[in-house]
Short mmCIF file of C-alpha atoms in Angstrom, two decimals:
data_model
loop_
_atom_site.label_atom_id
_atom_site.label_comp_id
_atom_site.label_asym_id
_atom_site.label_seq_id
_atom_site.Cartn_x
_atom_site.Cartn_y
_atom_site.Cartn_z
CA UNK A 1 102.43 72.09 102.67
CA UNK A 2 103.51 72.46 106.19
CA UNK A 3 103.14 75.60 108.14
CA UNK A 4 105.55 78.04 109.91
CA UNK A 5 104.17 79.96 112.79
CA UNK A 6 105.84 83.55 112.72
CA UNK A 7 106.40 85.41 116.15
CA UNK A 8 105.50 88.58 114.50
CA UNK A 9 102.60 90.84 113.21
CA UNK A 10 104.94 93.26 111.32
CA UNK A 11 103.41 92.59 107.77
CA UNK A 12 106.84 93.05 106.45
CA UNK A 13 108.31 90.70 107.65
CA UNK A 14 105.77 88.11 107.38
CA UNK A 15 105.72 89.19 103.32
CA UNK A 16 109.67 88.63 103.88
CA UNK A 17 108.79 84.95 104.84
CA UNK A 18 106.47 84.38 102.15
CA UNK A 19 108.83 85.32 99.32
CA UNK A 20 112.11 83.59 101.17
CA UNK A 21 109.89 80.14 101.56
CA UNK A 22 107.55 80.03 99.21
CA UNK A 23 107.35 76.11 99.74
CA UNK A 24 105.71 76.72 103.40
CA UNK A 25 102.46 78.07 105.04
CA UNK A 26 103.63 81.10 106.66
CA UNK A 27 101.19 82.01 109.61
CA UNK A 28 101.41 85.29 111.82
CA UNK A 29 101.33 84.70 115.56
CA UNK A 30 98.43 87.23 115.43
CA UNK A 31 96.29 84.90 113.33
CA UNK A 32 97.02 82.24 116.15
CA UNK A 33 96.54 84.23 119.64
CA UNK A 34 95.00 87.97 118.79
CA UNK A 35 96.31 90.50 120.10
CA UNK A 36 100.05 88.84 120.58
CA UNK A 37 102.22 91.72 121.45
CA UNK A 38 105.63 91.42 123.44
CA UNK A 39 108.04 94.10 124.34
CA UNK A 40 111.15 94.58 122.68
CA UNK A 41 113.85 95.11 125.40
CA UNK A 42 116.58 93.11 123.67
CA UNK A 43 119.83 94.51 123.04
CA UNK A 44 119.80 92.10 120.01
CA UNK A 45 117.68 90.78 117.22
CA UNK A 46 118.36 87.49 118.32
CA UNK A 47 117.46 87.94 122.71
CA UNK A 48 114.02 90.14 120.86
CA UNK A 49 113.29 86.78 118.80
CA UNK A 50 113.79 84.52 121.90
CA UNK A 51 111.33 86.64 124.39
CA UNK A 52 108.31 86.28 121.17
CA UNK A 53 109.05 82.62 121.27
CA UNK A 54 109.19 82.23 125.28
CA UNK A 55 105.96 83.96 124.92
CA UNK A 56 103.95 82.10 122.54
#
């Protein structure tokens, strides 16, 4: 099974994953680097999603 790292805590959304891709190892950024938090100042979902990946 491979594994997709998730830039997000929100358990939510990680559940989301789960359900949506069953066939993968879904795997919270927290799990990976504790206490992974990064500001939302986006305008967009998408310019949110690329500052969590910039910072992991």
């Amino acid at each position: 099974m491979k594994d997709i790292v998730i830039a997000s805590n929100n358990k939510g959304k990680i559940n989301d994953f789960k359900v949506i891709f069953p066939e993968y190892n879904i795997i919270p950024i927290g799990d990976l680097i504790p206490g992974f938090d990064v500001e939302e100042t986006g305008t967009t979902f998408e310019d949110n999603a690329k500052l969590k990946s910039e910072a992991a």
